[in-house]
Coordinates of C-alpha atoms and ligand atoms in Angstrom, one line a residue:
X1 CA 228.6 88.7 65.1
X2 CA 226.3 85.5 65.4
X3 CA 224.3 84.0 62.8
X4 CA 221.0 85.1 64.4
X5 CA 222.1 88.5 65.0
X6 CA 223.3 89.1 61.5
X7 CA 219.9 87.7 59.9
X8 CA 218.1 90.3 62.6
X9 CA 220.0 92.8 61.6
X10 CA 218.6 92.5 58.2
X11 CA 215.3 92.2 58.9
X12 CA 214.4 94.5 61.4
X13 CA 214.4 97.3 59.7
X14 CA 212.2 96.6 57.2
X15 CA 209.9 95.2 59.7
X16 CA 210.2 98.7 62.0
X17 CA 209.2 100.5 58.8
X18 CA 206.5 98.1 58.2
X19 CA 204.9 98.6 61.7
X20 CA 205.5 102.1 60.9
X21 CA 203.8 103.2 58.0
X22 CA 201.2 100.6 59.0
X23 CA 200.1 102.4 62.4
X24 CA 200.6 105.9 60.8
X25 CA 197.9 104.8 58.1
X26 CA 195.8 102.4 60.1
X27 CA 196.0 103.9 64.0
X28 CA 192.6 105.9 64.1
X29 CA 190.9 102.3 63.2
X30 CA 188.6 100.6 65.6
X31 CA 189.1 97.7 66.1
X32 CA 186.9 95.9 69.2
X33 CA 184.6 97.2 71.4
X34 CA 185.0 97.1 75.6
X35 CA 182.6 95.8 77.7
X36 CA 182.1 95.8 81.4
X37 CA 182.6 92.7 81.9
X38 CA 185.8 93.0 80.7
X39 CA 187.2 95.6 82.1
X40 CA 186.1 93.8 85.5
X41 CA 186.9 90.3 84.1
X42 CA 190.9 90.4 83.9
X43 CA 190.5 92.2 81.0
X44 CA 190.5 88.6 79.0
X45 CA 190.3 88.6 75.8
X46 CA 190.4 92.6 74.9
X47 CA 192.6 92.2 71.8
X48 CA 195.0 95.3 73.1
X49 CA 198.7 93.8 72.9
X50 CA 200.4 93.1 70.4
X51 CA 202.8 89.9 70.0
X52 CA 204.4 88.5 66.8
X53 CA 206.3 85.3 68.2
X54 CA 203.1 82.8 68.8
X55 CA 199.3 83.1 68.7
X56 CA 196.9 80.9 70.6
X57 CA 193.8 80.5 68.6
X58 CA 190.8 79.2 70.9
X59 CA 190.1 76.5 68.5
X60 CA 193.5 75.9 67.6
X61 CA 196.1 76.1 70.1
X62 CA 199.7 77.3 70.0
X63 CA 200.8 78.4 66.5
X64 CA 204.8 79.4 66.7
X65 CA 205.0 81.6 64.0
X66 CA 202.4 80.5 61.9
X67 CA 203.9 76.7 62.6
X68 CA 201.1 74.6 64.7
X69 CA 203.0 73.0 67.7
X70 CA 201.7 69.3 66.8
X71 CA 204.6 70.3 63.9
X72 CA 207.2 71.1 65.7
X73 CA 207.7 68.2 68.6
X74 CA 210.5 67.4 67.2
X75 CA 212.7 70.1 66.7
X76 CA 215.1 71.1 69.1
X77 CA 214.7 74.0 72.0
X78 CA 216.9 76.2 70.2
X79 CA 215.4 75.3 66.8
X80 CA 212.1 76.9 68.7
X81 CA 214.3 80.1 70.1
X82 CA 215.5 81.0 66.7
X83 CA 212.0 80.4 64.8
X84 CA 210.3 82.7 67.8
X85 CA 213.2 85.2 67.0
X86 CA 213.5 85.4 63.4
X87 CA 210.0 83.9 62.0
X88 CA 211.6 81.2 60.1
X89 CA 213.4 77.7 61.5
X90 CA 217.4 77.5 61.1
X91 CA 219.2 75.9 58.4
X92 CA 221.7 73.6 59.9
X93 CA 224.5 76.1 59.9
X94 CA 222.6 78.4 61.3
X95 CA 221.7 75.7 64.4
X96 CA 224.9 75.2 64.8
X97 CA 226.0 78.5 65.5
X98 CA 223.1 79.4 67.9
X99 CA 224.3 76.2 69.6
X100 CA 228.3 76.9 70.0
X101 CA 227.5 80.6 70.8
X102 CA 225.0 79.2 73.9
X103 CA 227.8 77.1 74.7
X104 CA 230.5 79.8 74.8
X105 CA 228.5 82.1 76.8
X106 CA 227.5 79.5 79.3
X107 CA 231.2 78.9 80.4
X108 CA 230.8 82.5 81.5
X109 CA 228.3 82.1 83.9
X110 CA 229.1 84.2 86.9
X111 CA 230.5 82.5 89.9
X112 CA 228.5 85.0 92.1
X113 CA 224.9 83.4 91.0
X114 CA 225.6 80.3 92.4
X115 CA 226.8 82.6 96.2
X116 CA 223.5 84.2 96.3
X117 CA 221.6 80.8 95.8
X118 CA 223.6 79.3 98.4
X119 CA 222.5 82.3 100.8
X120 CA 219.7 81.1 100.6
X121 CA 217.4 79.0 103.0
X122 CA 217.8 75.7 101.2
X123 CA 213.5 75.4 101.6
X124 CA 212.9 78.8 99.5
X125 CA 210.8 78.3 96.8
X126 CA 212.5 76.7 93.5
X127 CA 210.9 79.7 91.7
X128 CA 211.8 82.4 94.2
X129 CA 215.6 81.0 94.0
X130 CA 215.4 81.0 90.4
X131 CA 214.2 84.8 90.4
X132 CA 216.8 85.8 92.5
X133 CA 219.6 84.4 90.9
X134 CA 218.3 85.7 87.6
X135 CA 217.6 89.5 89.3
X136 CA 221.2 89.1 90.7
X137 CA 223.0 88.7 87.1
X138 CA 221.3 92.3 86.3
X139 CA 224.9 93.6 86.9
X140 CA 225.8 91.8 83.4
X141 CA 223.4 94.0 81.4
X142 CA 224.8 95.1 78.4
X143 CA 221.4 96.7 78.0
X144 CA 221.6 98.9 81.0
X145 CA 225.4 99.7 80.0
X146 CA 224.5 100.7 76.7
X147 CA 221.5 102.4 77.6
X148 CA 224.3 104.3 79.9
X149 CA 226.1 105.5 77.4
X150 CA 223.5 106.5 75.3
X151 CA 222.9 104.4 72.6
X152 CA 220.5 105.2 69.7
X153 CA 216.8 103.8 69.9
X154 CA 217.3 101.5 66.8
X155 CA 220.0 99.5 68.5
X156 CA 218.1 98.7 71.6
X157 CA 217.4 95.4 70.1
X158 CA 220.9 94.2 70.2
X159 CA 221.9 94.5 73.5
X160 CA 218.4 93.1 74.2
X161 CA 219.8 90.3 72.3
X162 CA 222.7 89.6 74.0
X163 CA 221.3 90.1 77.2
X164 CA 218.4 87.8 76.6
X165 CA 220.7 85.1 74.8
X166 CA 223.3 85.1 78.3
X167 CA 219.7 83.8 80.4
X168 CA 219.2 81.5 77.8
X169 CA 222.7 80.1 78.1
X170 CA 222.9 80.3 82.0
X171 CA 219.3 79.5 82.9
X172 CA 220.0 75.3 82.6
X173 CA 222.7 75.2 84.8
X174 CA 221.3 77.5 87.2
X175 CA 217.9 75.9 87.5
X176 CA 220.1 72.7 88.0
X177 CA 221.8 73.5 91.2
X178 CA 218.6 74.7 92.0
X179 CA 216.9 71.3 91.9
X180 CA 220.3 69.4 93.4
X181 CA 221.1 71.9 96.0
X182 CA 217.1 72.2 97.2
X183 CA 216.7 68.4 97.2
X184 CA 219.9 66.9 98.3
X185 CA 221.1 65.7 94.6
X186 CA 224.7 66.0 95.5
X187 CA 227.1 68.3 94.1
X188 CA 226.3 70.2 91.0
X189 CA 227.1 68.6 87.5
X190 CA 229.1 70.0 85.2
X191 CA 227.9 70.7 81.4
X192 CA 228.3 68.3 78.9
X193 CA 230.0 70.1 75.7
X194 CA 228.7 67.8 73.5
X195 CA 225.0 68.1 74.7
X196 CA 222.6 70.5 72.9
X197 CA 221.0 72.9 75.4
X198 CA 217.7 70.5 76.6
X199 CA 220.2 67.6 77.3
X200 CA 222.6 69.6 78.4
X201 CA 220.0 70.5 81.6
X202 CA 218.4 67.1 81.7
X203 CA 222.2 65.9 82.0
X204 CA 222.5 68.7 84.5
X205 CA 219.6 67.7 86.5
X206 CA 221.2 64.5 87.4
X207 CA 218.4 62.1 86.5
X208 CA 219.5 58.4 85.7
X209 CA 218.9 58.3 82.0
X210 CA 220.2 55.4 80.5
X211 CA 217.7 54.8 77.7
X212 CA 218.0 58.6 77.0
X213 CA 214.3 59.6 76.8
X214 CA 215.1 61.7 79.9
X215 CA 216.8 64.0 77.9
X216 CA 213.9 63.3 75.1
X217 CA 211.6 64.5 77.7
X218 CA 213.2 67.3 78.4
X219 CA 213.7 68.6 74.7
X220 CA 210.1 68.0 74.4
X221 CA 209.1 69.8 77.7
X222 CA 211.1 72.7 76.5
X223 CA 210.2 73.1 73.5
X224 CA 206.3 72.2 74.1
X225 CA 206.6 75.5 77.0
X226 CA 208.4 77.7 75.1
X227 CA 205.7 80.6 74.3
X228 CA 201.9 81.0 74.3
X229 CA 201.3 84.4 72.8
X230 CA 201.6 87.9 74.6
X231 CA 198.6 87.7 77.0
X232 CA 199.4 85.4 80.0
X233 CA 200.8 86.5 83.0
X234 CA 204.2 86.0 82.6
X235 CA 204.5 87.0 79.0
X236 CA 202.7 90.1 79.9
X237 CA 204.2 91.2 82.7
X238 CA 208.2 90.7 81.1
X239 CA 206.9 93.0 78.5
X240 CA 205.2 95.5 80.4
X241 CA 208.3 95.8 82.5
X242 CA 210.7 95.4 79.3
X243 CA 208.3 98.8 77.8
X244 CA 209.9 100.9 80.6
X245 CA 213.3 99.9 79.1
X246 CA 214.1 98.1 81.9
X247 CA 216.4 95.0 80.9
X248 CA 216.5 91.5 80.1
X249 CA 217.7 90.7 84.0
X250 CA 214.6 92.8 85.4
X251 CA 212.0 91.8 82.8
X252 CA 212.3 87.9 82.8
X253 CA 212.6 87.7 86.9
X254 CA 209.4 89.6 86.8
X255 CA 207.5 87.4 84.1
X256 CA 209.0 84.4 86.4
X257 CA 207.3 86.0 89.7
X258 CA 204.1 85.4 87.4
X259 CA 204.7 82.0 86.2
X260 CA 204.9 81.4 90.1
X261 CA 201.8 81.6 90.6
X262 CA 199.0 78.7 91.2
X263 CA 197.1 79.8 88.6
X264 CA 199.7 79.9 86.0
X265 CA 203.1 78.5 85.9
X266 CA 202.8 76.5 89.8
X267 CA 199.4 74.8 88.7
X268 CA 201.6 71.8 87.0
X269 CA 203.0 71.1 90.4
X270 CA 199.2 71.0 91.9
X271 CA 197.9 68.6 88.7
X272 CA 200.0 65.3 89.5
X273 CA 199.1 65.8 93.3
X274 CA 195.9 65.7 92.2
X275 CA 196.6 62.4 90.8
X276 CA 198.7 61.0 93.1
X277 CA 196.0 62.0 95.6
X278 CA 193.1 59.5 93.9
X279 CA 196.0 57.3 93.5
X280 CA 196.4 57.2 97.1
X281 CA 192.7 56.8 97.8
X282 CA 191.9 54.0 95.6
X283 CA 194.6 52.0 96.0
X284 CA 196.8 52.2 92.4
X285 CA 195.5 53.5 89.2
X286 CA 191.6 54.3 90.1
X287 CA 188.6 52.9 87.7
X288 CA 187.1 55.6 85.0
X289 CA 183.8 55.6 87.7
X290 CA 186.0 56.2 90.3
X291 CA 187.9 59.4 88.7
X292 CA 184.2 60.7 88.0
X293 CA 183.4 61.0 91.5
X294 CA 186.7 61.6 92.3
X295 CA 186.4 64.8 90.3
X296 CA 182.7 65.5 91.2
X297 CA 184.1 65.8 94.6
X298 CA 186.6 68.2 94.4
X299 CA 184.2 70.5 92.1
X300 CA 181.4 70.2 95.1
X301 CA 184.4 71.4 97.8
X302 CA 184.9 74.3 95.6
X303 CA 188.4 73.6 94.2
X304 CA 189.5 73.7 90.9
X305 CA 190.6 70.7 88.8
X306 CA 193.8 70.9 88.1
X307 CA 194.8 70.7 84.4
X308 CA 191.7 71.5 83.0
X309 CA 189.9 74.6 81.8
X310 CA 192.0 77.6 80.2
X311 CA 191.8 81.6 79.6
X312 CA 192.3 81.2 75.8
X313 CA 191.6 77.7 75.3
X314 CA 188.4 75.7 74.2
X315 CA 189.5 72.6 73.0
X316 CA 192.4 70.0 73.8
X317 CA 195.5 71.5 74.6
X318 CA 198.0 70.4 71.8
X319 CA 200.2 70.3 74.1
X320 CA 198.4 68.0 76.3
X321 CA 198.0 65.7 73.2
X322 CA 202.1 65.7 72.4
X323 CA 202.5 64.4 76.5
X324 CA 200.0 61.9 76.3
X325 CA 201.6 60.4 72.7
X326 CA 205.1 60.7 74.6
X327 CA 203.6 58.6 77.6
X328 CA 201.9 56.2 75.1
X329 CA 206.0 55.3 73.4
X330 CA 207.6 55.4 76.4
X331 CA 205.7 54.4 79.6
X332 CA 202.6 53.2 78.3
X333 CA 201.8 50.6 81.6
X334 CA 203.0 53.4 84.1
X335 CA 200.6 53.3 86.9
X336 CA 200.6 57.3 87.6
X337 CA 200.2 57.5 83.1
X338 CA 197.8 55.0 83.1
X339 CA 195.4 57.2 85.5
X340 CA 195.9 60.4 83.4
X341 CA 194.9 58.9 80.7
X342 CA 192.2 58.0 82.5
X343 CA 191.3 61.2 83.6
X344 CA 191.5 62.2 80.6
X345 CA 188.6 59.9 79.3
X346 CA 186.3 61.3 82.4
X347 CA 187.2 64.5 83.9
X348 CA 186.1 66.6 80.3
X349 CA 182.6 65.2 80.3
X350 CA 182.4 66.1 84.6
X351 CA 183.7 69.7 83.5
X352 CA 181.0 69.9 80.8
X353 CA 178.2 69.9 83.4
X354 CA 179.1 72.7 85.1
X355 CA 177.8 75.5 83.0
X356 CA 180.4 78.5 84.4
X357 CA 183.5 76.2 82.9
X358 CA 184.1 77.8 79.8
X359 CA 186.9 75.0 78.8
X360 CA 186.3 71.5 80.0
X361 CA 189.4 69.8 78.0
X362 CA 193.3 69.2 79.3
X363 CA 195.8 72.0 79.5
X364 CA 199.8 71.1 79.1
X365 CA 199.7 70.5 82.7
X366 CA 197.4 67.7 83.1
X367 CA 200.4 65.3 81.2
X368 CA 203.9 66.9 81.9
X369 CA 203.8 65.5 85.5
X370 CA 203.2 62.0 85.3
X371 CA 206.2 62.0 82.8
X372 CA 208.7 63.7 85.2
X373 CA 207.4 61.5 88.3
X374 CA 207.7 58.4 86.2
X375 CA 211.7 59.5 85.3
X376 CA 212.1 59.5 88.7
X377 CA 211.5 63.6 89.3
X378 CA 209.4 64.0 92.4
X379 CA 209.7 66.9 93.9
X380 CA 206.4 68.7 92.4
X381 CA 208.1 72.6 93.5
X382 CA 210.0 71.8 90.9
X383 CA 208.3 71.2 88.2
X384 CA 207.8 75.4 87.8
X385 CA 211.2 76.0 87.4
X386 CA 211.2 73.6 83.9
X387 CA 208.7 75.5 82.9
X388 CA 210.4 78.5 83.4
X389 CA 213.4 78.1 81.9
X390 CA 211.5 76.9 78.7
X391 CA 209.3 79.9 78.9
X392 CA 212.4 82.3 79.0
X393 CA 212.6 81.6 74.9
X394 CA 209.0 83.3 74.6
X395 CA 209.6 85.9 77.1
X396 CA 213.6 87.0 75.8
X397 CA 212.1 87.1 71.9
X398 CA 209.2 88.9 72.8
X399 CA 211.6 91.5 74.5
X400 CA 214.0 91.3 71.3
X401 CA 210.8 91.6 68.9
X402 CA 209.3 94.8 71.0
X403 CA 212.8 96.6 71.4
X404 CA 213.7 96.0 67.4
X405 CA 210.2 98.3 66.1
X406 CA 210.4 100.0 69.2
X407 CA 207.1 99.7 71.2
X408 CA 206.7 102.3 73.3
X409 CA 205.8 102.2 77.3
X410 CA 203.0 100.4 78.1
X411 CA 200.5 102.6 79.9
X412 CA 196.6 101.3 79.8
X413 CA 194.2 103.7 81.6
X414 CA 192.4 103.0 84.6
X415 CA 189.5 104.2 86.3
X416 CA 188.0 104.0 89.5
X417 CA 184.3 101.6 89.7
X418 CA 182.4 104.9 90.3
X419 CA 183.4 105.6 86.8
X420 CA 182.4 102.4 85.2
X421 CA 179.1 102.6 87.6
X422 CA 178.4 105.9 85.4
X423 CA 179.1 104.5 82.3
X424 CA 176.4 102.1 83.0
X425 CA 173.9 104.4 84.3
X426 CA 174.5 106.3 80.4
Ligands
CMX1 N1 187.9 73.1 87.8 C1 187.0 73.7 88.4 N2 186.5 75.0 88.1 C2 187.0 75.5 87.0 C3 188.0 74.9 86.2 C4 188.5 73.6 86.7 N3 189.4 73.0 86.0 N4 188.3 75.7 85.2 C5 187.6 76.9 85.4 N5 186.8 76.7 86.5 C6 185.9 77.7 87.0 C7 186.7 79.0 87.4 O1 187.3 78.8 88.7 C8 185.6 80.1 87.4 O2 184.9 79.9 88.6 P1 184.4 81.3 89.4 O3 183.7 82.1 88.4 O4 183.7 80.8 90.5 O5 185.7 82.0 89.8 C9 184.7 79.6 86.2 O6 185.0 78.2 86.1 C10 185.0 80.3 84.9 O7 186.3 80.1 84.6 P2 186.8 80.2 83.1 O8 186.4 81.5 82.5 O9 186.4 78.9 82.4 O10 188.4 80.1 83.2 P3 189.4 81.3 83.6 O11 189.8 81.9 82.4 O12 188.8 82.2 84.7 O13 190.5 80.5 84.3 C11 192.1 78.7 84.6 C12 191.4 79.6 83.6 C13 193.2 78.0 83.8 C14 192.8 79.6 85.7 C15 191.1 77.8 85.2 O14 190.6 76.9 84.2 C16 191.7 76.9 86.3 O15 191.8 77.3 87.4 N6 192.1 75.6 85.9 C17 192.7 74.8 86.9 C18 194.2 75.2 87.1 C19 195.0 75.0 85.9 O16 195.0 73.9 85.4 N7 195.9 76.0 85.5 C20 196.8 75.8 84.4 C21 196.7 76.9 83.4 C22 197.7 76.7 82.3 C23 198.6 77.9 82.1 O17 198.4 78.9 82.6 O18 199.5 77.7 81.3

């Protein structure tokens, strides 16, 4: 048995009895009121899920288990996997075993993943490919074969586990064909066994690296991605699917259909075209006046600025700020930095004006492109797919978290706007 899964299995139970006793004592408490606006609204806001791995105070940011983010840049991907998991970060034994048993189960990546990929039109989406092959390894679950032979409630966790810990071990090289075989990389690389899982898939990916902050990148990227509470689309949707006991195949391709979307996940490969776009129109890095009207101009056509604004956020993204310090060490006079940076100065006090913007400062997308395009990774469809196989920590320890105190379906009510109309008229 691994490390992690022998320091679950002493904790869960305690924390199942916890939960327990708590919503036996407590459930009849209200605890919010729901508006209209609300209900009509996305529902954003209405404190109705519960998630234990990370919270995302307005004010704040992304706290990973009670850790702020700006504290943990420097710890390792799987460092961030295990703290989501258990609550606390690993010892260095503990690391270590997390990292050989990601290891040994990557070697057993199916053969059959990388057949359906190559089925494929070589122009799908990065993300749909990435869905797929994910949906296809379904036939591994060791949830589903459990669930089969009837296993007791109280263990769902652990084949949740394991089924959540094979994505983790077989997303890197996976999402790594998918970038060489989409983009004519060349042949796919194999995996270094001396790598830890984030250089392992920058390795992967194929970029030159020889200064190694490629790799620091992508440590940083993964770890910076890994989980932003229960709410957001993806997050939500793996766990509303996991709640029907569906498995760890079913429920992380379904968070990933989410994080596909331009509005979530896809919007980091829409921010650096944004910039390369002024870029292009001014002739190099544009001037601080020029990126004002630059901006203006896109909010009088009716679109969006990309990287700015955010559901839960109303200040600087943390995770903005750990980009833009990574730029500042390693690429300071990049041209394509340089007028994020610049943006950066600008584009909040544009935002500000317009009264409907609820969040006028930098999400993690306005500064995760201009890194990857100054390594040398272009091809913006991409960029969702890193982000995805970050996210896959948050999504498989939420699953692990909800299946170990056993949170039932999920099942919020709806009504039709007649009804709402009435409630009104009250
Ligand atoms: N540029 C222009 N308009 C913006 C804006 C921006 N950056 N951010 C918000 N708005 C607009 C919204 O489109 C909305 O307009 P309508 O009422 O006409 O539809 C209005 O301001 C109110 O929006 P909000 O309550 O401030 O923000 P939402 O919770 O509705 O949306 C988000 C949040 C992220 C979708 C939105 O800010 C946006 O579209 N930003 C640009 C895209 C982006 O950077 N997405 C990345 C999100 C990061 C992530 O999901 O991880």
């Amino acid at each position: 048995m691994s490390m992690l899964e022998k320091v679950l299995q002493k904790q869960i139970p305690e924390m199942r009895n916890d939960i327990k006793a708590f919503v036996k004592e407590h459930g009849a408490k209200v605890i919010g009121e729901l508006t209209i606006g609300a209900a009509f609204g996305g529902m954003r806001g209405l404190k109705a899920m519960v998630c234990d791995t990370s919270e995302v105070p307005p004010d704040k940011g992304l706290i990973i288990r009670g850790i702020p983010i700006a504290q943990l840049t420097s710890k390792l991907p799987e460092e961030i996997f295990w703290l989501l998991c258990v609550g606390t970060l690993p010892n260095a034994e503990e690391l270590k075993d997390l990292q050989a048993d990601l290891k040994a189960r990557a070697k057993k990546l199916p053969k059959y993943a990388f057949d359906v990929l190559d089925a494929m039109p070589k122009d799908s989406h990065p993300m749909c490919q990435l869905d797929t092959a994910i949906l296809a390894l379904e036939r591994e679950s060791a949830f589903r074969a459990n669930y089969t032979e009837g296993m007791k409630k109280d263990d769902y966790w652990v084949p949740m586990l394991e089924d959540s810990l094979n994505i983790m071990a077989w997303m890197p090289e996976i999402a790594a064909y998918i970038y060489r075989k989409s983009f004519n990389k060349g042949p796919r690389i194999p995996a270094d066994p001396n790598l830890d899982w984030g250089g392992n898939y920058a390795h992967m990916l194929g970029i030159p690296d020889p200064t190694g902050e490629f790799k620091n990148l992508m440590r940083l990227y993964l770890t910076l991605h890994s989980d932003h509470e229960g709410g957001n689309v993806s997050a939500h949707t793996c766990h509303c699917v996991g709640s029907a006991l569906s498995d760890a195949y079913y429920s992380v391709s379904a968070g990933l259909n989410g994080l596909a979307g331009p509005l979530h996940g896809l919007a980091n490969q829409e921010c650096l075209g944004w910039i390369l776009e002024t870029m292009e129109k001014f002739g190099g890095a544009p001037t601080e006046e020029q990126l004002a009207k630059y901006a203006q101009d896109t909010l009088n056509s009716g679109k969006v600025v990309p990287g700015y604004g955010h559901a839960v956020l109303r200040i600087t993204d943390p995770r903005f700020d750990a980009f833009h310090a990574f730029g500042a060490k390693v690429c300071p006079d990049d041209p394509t930095y340089k007028t994020v940076a610049r943006v950066f100065k600008v584009v909040p006090e544009v935002l500000k004006q317009v009264q409907k913007i609820k969040d006028p400062w930098p999400n993690v997308d306005a500064a995760s492109g201009c890194l990857l395009y100054h390594f040398g990774m272009k091809e913006f469809s991409y960029y969702t797919v890193l982000f995805s196989v970050s996210r896959t920590m948050g999504m498989a320890s939420q699953l692990v978290v909800a299946r170990a105190w056993g949170e039932p379906i999920e099942r919020p009510k709806s009504m039709p706007t007649a009804w709402f109309k009435a409630q009104a008229a009250k």
